[in-house]
């Protein structure tokens, strides 16, 4: 394994979606580095009035722009070339946005207001904004559950709720005007998502209501109304009497839909028929099989003073996953709360609510359990590599796991620990983050960062590395050179100095109406 040199970082440091750049937000600038050289590719100076707690810092989908949001300002900068700088302002009389992110394109920014008052869509290409009232989900954790952008066309599907009713609306990719809307047959819908090809819109009911998933066409017609699966055996009784749908996961290739509920079973539907073709059952006791790998974290010997990384051993007898201990005052929790396909859609990783330290790896084609990874701590992160199949990154909670990352693939001898405690300079400052890089080389790479330093690690020793020694020349971009909202050419003095969109976000506190309302504002 190879590690790059340590680079300056901050609590806000992210690699671009295409894996070519790293953007780091500093007090007075944004430093953009090229991963290939690790040198500074571009330095973007921040306006002097940009101050306050940072609520959002993210890349655009195409990896060409970065977004910085503070309490009353949202700035978008060019990260690669050009001097684009867009500003959306929120009046000081209005509460700060709950969540801010890019939309389907570089020119679009989504702003969720507190308490689900409205969703504001800002378009920097047209210098206009569209408001949609009553989005059902509106904070950083849940906002993505209530909106989905259709692949290729960028139509927006939005779930709203008013007067106790759910509503789905489809919005134009150009103007974001409403094209069609309907009331889904749900009591309390918990999410919606376009299928990867954009052919169907999937909506699922709350787990407290019913075991139901609805598949709509893009025109709002019901294609399939999937309800609780039939019980095929006595051990399927949990499907009938357990809680409803916990999660719906779409495979990257669009061939499968994984539905998890309050039982230890997952139903897999195949497209385009949306018929259940397989069922995955998490066993209470894991029996030894030739086709199954069961890896257990080895218990450290007490009073040895050893601080080495965890070691995993292969199980030699039947084992039972460690279950969460509940006291008499706690309600028992069950079901699968994490389901993720790998990039090839051939493997599925799952985690049970009552056994959060165990990861189950399934072969989707054969419906067989292929690996079980058992930790002493709760697993908090699962991330498949974006382009290399069957390569999984995991992290656990707890102080002793703070600097550790685990990597697994079917040919490895259990999860492989990577300890960054001795790689990053000094002590680990703040919470460490780790994520896969979408590299051009065959060797997989991981991006590590904490509050002060970041680096790239390659899993291979001999193959071509994602980075090279050397330093790219820095390019300084100052806010005084910003050119406005609609072009990347230098601004002329006659065009004025105000290059921002000012969004008049009213403090909308009257009774929420059951219809959609739109209001546009021109750049001032």
XYZ file of C-alpha atoms in Angstrom:
524
model
C 0.000 0.000 0.000
C 1.248 3.499 -0.879
C 0.449 6.838 0.755
C 0.835 10.285 -0.733
C 2.382 13.186 1.137
C 0.127 14.982 3.614
C -1.621 18.104 2.326
C -3.245 21.042 4.073
C -6.885 20.396 4.898
C -9.807 21.731 6.921
C -13.150 20.436 8.249
C -14.461 21.100 4.723
C -12.371 19.149 2.209
C -13.905 16.978 -0.516
C -12.732 15.187 -3.666
C -14.634 15.937 -6.866
C -17.143 13.349 -8.133
C -14.847 12.515 -11.069
C -11.886 11.934 -8.730
C -9.600 14.474 -10.392
C -9.623 17.374 -7.919
C -9.727 18.116 -4.193
C -11.425 21.281 -2.924
C -10.478 22.567 0.544
C -12.294 25.475 2.161
C -9.962 27.762 4.148
C -10.880 30.966 6.052
C -10.194 33.280 3.106
C -10.007 31.012 0.056
C -10.829 27.724 -1.592
C -7.781 25.707 -2.603
C -8.351 23.291 -5.486
C -5.693 20.612 -5.938
C -5.160 18.218 -8.822
C -4.942 14.660 -7.524
C -2.633 13.658 -10.376
C 0.094 16.079 -9.214
C -1.132 16.920 -5.674
C -0.207 20.494 -6.532
C -2.433 23.540 -6.217
C -4.407 23.802 -9.441
C -6.461 26.864 -8.538
C -6.940 29.249 -5.620
C -10.294 30.991 -5.314
C -10.308 34.036 -3.053
C -13.480 34.421 -1.019
C -15.318 37.753 -0.737
C -14.518 39.667 2.483
C -18.166 39.675 3.567
C -18.422 35.891 3.398
C -18.304 35.034 7.091
C -20.130 32.882 9.591
C -20.614 29.173 10.113
C -20.414 27.150 6.911
C -23.609 25.144 6.435
C -22.716 23.518 3.123
C -19.642 22.954 0.966
C -20.012 20.677 -2.041
C -19.116 19.913 -5.643
C -21.441 20.193 -8.615
C -22.420 16.918 -10.345
C -20.005 17.588 -13.236
C -17.056 18.455 -10.953
C -16.678 21.925 -12.478
C -18.054 24.145 -9.701
C -18.064 24.340 -5.905
C -20.728 25.683 -3.564
C -20.222 27.476 -0.250
C -23.225 28.327 1.928
C -23.289 30.402 5.109
C -26.282 31.749 7.027
C -27.440 34.363 4.518
C -25.320 33.771 1.413
C -24.821 30.977 -1.084
C -21.807 31.278 -3.411
C -20.997 29.160 -6.459
C -17.489 29.360 -8.006
C -15.816 27.898 -11.076
C -13.361 25.226 -9.966
C -11.592 24.424 -13.255
C -11.586 27.385 -15.616
C -13.388 30.654 -16.155
C -14.213 33.248 -13.519
C -17.850 32.386 -12.826
C -19.186 33.510 -9.463
C -22.872 33.269 -8.579
C -24.444 34.541 -5.369
C -27.886 33.838 -3.905
C -28.762 35.995 -0.900
C -31.278 35.213 1.823
C -32.641 38.229 3.753
C -31.457 38.528 7.348
C -35.076 38.606 8.531
C -35.552 35.014 7.414
C -34.203 31.958 9.242
C -31.154 30.359 7.676
C -31.792 27.526 5.200
C -31.950 24.025 6.580
C -30.015 22.509 3.706
C -28.384 23.708 0.474
C -27.096 21.598 -2.412
C -26.590 21.578 -6.163
C -29.495 20.459 -8.297
C -29.315 18.380 -11.447
C -26.890 20.733 -13.207
C -24.077 23.181 -12.469
C -26.365 26.208 -12.754
C -28.998 24.973 -10.303
C -28.959 25.254 -6.507
C -31.628 23.832 -4.175
C -32.412 25.676 -0.919
C -34.632 23.996 1.684
C -36.240 26.372 4.192
C -36.763 25.467 7.872
C -39.873 23.510 8.891
C -40.546 22.495 5.299
C -41.937 25.896 4.357
C -40.602 25.786 0.829
C -37.944 24.572 -1.579
C -36.283 27.326 -3.634
C -34.616 26.364 -6.912
C -32.108 28.985 -8.091
C -30.992 28.939 -11.720
C -27.826 30.969 -12.287
C -28.087 30.592 -16.078
C -31.428 32.425 -16.231
C -30.983 34.567 -13.092
C -34.324 33.364 -11.771
C -35.638 31.388 -8.817
C -38.687 29.149 -8.427
C -40.330 28.410 -5.090
C -42.229 25.199 -4.311
C -44.068 25.141 -1.020
C -44.444 22.315 1.507
C -41.647 19.849 0.657
C -42.163 16.862 2.909
C -38.475 16.328 3.707
C -36.248 19.341 4.202
C -33.130 18.697 6.284
C -29.684 17.462 5.326
C -30.400 13.879 6.388
C -33.776 13.390 4.739
C -34.050 15.929 1.896
C -32.817 13.439 -0.707
C -35.678 11.072 0.189
C -38.268 13.565 -1.003
C -36.808 14.674 -4.337
C -35.225 12.895 -7.267
C -33.791 14.079 -10.589
C -34.533 11.898 -13.590
C -31.505 10.569 -15.447
C -30.778 12.179 -18.818
C -33.792 14.539 -18.863
C -33.274 16.081 -15.369
C -37.005 16.261 -14.608
C -37.538 16.848 -10.884
C -39.903 14.577 -8.953
C -40.859 16.121 -5.604
C -42.839 14.759 -2.670
C -44.823 17.405 -0.786
C -47.394 17.235 1.993
C -50.133 19.623 2.971
C -53.460 19.279 4.785
C -52.511 15.735 5.725
C -52.097 14.537 2.126
C -49.067 13.461 0.120
C -48.623 14.866 -3.365
C -46.121 14.087 -6.129
C -45.230 16.691 -8.728
C -43.055 16.477 -11.853
C -41.242 19.690 -12.808
C -39.794 20.847 -16.102
C -36.002 20.474 -16.375
C -35.740 23.968 -17.898
C -38.190 26.215 -16.053
C -39.069 23.965 -13.096
C -42.701 24.776 -13.771
C -45.019 21.968 -12.771
C -45.835 19.609 -15.663
C -48.072 17.180 -13.821
C -49.025 16.225 -10.278
C -51.121 13.640 -8.500
C -52.063 12.314 -5.075
C -50.382 8.942 -4.543
C -52.351 6.220 -2.816
C -50.290 6.527 0.374
C -51.014 7.526 3.953
C -47.505 8.702 4.817
C -45.023 8.173 1.985
C -41.411 7.958 3.156
C -39.528 8.437 -0.082
C -39.467 8.490 -3.856
C -36.805 7.869 -6.484
C -36.476 7.520 -10.235
C -35.116 4.196 -11.413
C -31.579 4.529 -12.895
C -32.914 4.622 -16.453
C -35.677 7.065 -15.547
C -38.429 4.736 -16.737
C -40.337 4.476 -13.448
C -40.832 6.545 -10.322
C -40.748 4.450 -7.138
C -42.695 5.572 -4.033
C -42.813 3.680 -0.748
C -45.127 3.861 2.221
C -44.142 4.466 5.850
C -43.116 1.377 7.803
C -45.819 2.221 10.367
C -48.577 2.100 7.769
C -48.276 -0.804 5.343
C -45.866 -2.962 3.377
C -46.389 -1.210 0.083
C -44.270 0.099 -2.804
C -45.808 1.905 -5.778
C -44.248 2.090 -9.243
C -45.456 4.948 -11.446
C -44.779 5.812 -15.047
C -43.334 9.246 -15.827
C -46.899 10.378 -16.609
C -48.140 9.472 -13.145
C -49.967 6.251 -14.049
C -49.674 3.320 -11.657
C -47.558 0.598 -13.248
C -47.281 -1.725 -10.248
C -48.740 -1.713 -6.747
C -46.476 -4.050 -4.775
C -47.786 -5.098 -1.378
C -46.552 -7.432 1.317
C -45.001 -10.548 -0.254
C -46.617 -13.922 0.073
C -45.289 -16.209 2.816
C -43.729 -19.289 1.243
C -42.609 -21.021 4.435
C -43.149 -20.985 8.192
C -40.010 -18.899 8.734
C -41.479 -16.143 6.529
C -44.012 -15.237 9.178
C -42.050 -12.059 9.958
C -42.914 -10.724 6.520
C -46.595 -10.893 7.338
C -46.580 -9.516 10.875
C -43.464 -7.354 10.901
C -43.395 -3.612 10.325
C -43.714 -2.186 6.845
C -41.115 -1.038 4.353
C -37.894 0.200 5.977
C -35.990 1.001 2.805
C -36.074 0.648 -0.978
C -32.743 0.314 -2.823
C -32.300 0.355 -6.607
C -29.402 -1.475 -8.209
C -27.046 0.673 -10.341
C -27.939 -1.203 -13.527
C -31.657 -0.882 -12.826
C -32.306 -4.620 -12.883
C -33.226 -5.072 -9.217
C -35.216 -3.394 -6.469
C -34.346 -4.474 -2.908
C -37.130 -3.962 -0.361
C -36.338 -4.287 3.349
C -38.904 -4.308 6.136
C -39.040 -5.005 9.852
C -38.100 -8.666 9.441
C -34.728 -10.260 8.752
C -35.658 -10.812 5.104
C -35.135 -8.755 1.965
C -37.341 -9.103 -1.094
C -35.669 -8.610 -4.479
C -37.868 -7.552 -7.378
C -36.723 -7.817 -10.979
C -37.463 -5.162 -13.564
C -39.351 -4.550 -15.736
C -42.015 -6.900 -14.352
C -41.514 -5.712 -10.732
C -42.156 -9.268 -9.575
C -40.349 -10.828 -6.618
C -37.730 -13.214 -7.959
C -35.686 -13.907 -4.841
C -35.737 -13.538 -1.075
C -32.703 -13.142 1.167
C -33.000 -14.504 4.713
C -30.500 -13.492 7.414
C -29.987 -16.643 9.510
C -30.022 -16.566 13.296
C -27.045 -18.941 13.357
C -24.371 -18.827 10.652
C -23.447 -22.356 9.629
C -20.134 -23.204 7.981
C -20.231 -23.727 4.209
C -17.614 -24.068 1.505
C -19.132 -21.130 -0.363
C -19.421 -18.886 2.710
C -16.661 -16.826 4.349
C -17.279 -15.881 7.983
C -14.726 -13.496 9.462
C -14.659 -12.502 13.134
C -12.701 -9.697 14.711
C -10.267 -11.257 17.144
C -10.603 -10.173 20.762
C -7.530 -8.324 22.014
C -5.802 -9.818 25.017
C -6.260 -7.680 28.157
C -3.297 -5.948 29.833
C -0.972 -6.548 26.905
C -0.474 -2.892 26.113
C -0.839 -3.703 22.434
C -2.232 -0.997 20.178
C -2.054 -2.932 16.928
C -4.855 -2.880 14.366
C -7.712 -5.380 14.650
C -7.134 -8.872 13.300
C -9.809 -11.046 11.695
C -9.922 -14.826 11.864
C -12.054 -17.219 9.890
C -14.776 -18.970 11.872
C -14.211 -22.669 12.436
C -17.650 -23.450 13.822
C -21.191 -22.134 13.660
C -21.468 -18.613 15.087
C -24.242 -16.256 16.136
C -23.996 -12.523 15.408
C -23.792 -10.297 18.447
C -27.202 -8.731 19.090
C -27.936 -5.346 20.606
C -28.656 -5.563 24.321
C -32.018 -4.018 25.228
C -33.230 -3.068 28.686
C -36.810 -3.417 29.889
C -37.653 0.191 29.006
C -36.478 0.039 25.401
C -38.612 -1.069 22.506
C -37.087 -3.942 20.575
C -35.866 -2.935 17.136
C -35.484 -5.261 14.187
C -35.255 -5.348 10.449
C -32.667 -4.369 7.882
C -31.640 -0.709 8.044
C -28.849 -0.626 5.459
C -28.860 -2.123 1.955
C -26.293 -1.296 -0.758
C -25.495 -2.812 -4.167
C -21.972 -2.762 -5.540
C -21.329 -1.003 -8.873
C -21.841 -4.234 -10.856
C -25.155 -5.006 -9.090
C -23.851 -8.524 -8.416
C -23.190 -8.158 -4.674
C -25.433 -6.726 -1.961
C -24.243 -5.586 1.481
C -26.752 -5.452 4.346
C -26.858 -4.659 8.056
C -29.546 -5.577 10.595
C -30.872 -3.087 13.110
C -30.412 -5.457 16.055
C -26.930 -6.634 14.924
C -25.187 -3.412 13.796
C -21.699 -4.911 14.096
C -22.277 -7.574 11.436
C -22.163 -7.029 7.667
C -23.743 -9.563 5.330
C -22.561 -9.907 1.712
C -24.972 -11.583 -0.720
C -24.518 -12.919 -4.241
C -27.542 -11.442 -6.002
C -27.526 -13.803 -8.991
C -27.588 -16.972 -6.873
C -29.317 -15.525 -3.755
C -26.542 -17.068 -1.658
C -24.845 -15.578 1.365
C -21.184 -15.252 0.379
C -19.535 -13.511 3.361
C -20.270 -12.400 6.906
C -17.998 -9.790 8.527
C -18.344 -9.576 12.313
C -16.951 -6.598 14.268
C -16.813 -5.782 17.971
C -18.221 -2.307 17.262
C -21.169 -0.957 15.314
C -20.466 -0.465 11.619
C -21.438 3.107 10.722
C -20.332 3.342 7.090
C -20.563 1.049 4.079
C -19.319 2.278 0.718
C -18.791 0.207 -2.400
C -16.157 1.409 -4.853
C -17.852 3.511 -7.576
C -16.179 1.744 -10.523
C -14.435 -1.413 -9.288
C -16.835 -4.273 -8.475
C -16.823 -6.202 -5.196
C -14.632 -3.720 -3.302
C -16.089 -2.492 -0.007
C -14.992 0.207 2.443
C -16.241 0.137 6.056
C -15.886 2.197 9.222
C -16.871 1.533 12.842
C -17.865 3.792 15.702
C -15.833 4.132 18.889
C -12.655 5.884 19.961
C -10.448 2.886 19.255
C -11.719 2.837 15.642
C -11.375 6.590 15.027
C -8.312 6.294 12.760
C -9.259 2.955 11.164
C -10.750 2.109 7.798
C -11.517 -1.434 6.669
C -11.398 -2.686 3.082
C -12.834 -6.016 1.929
C -13.069 -7.954 -1.318
C -13.937 -11.639 -1.945
C -10.277 -12.637 -2.337
C -9.018 -10.952 0.831
C -8.425 -12.779 4.100
C -11.127 -10.882 5.927
C -11.496 -7.110 6.250
C -8.148 -5.371 5.819
C -7.566 -2.604 8.394
C -5.872 0.650 7.375
C -4.682 2.690 10.343
C -4.138 6.372 9.581
C -2.878 7.240 13.061
C 0.749 6.994 11.919
C 0.220 8.307 8.383
C -1.334 11.726 8.961
C 1.063 14.156 10.681
C 0.610 14.721 14.414
C -2.400 13.484 16.306
C -5.696 12.922 14.538
C -7.395 16.316 14.746
C -11.182 16.201 14.668
C -13.189 13.457 13.024
C -11.465 11.598 10.226
C -13.343 11.042 6.960
C -12.580 8.460 4.303
C -14.095 7.848 0.877
C -13.251 6.104 -2.385
C -11.711 8.057 -5.249
C -12.934 7.552 -8.798
C -9.429 7.190 -10.268
C -8.295 6.584 -13.840
C -5.729 3.993 -12.762
C -6.498 0.331 -12.108
C -5.424 0.545 -8.476
C -8.174 1.621 -6.068
C -7.494 4.707 -3.975
C -8.979 6.227 -0.812
C -9.137 9.881 0.180
C -8.505 10.589 3.882
C -9.006 13.913 5.638
C -9.389 15.425 9.089
C -9.464 19.019 10.345
C -5.847 19.779 9.457
C -4.454 17.319 6.895
C -5.508 15.079 4.040
C -3.859 12.467 1.819
C -4.517 9.835 -0.823
C -3.780 6.146 -0.326
C -3.447 3.531 -3.060
C -4.279 -0.092 -2.249
C -1.654 -1.355 -4.711
C 2.117 -1.216 -4.302
C 3.397 -1.784 -7.812
C 0.666 -0.551 -10.152
C 0.466 2.998 -11.468
C -0.448 5.425 -8.720
C -3.251 7.990 -9.069
C -0.795 10.780 -8.220
C 2.678 11.806 -9.342
C 5.362 13.903 -7.747
C 5.372 17.510 -8.794
C 3.271 20.580 -8.347
C 0.913 22.298 -10.768
C 1.090 26.087 -10.996
C -1.425 27.918 -8.864
C -4.078 30.057 -10.479
C -5.513 32.802 -8.302
C -9.113 33.823 -8.821
C -10.341 36.834 -6.867
C -13.928 37.785 -6.240
C -13.265 41.185 -7.740
C -12.942 39.467 -11.132
C -16.324 37.749 -10.949
C -18.359 38.243 -14.076
C -21.949 37.703 -13.090
C -24.473 34.982 -13.639
C -24.842 34.356 -17.364
C -21.439 34.145 -19.047
C -17.776 33.424 -18.387
C -16.415 36.442 -20.254
C -14.812 39.334 -18.329
C -17.364 41.847 -17.100
C -17.175 45.347 -18.527
C -17.385 48.360 -16.226
C -20.674 49.392 -17.767
C -22.357 46.229 -16.569
C -22.153 47.277 -12.938
C -20.642 45.614 -9.949
C -23.578 43.617 -8.622
C -23.270 40.114 -10.056
C -25.618 38.350 -7.646
C -29.128 37.011 -7.525
C -31.009 38.373 -4.513
C -33.788 35.973 -3.598
C -36.621 37.601 -1.700
C -37.332 34.690 0.604
C -40.473 35.757 2.432
C -41.099 34.591 5.968
C -44.058 32.473 4.969
C -45.915 31.737 8.185
C -49.585 31.627 7.152
C -51.517 28.399 6.858
C -49.965 26.146 4.240
C -52.097 25.729 1.143
C -52.722 22.411 -0.555
C -51.719 23.653 -4.011
C -48.392 24.474 -5.553
C -47.358 28.069 -5.863
C -44.521 29.450 -7.915
C -42.923 32.842 -7.855
C -40.025 34.046 -9.973
C -37.554 36.777 -9.242
C -35.333 38.503 -11.740
C -31.743 39.377 -10.917
C -31.431 42.845 -9.412
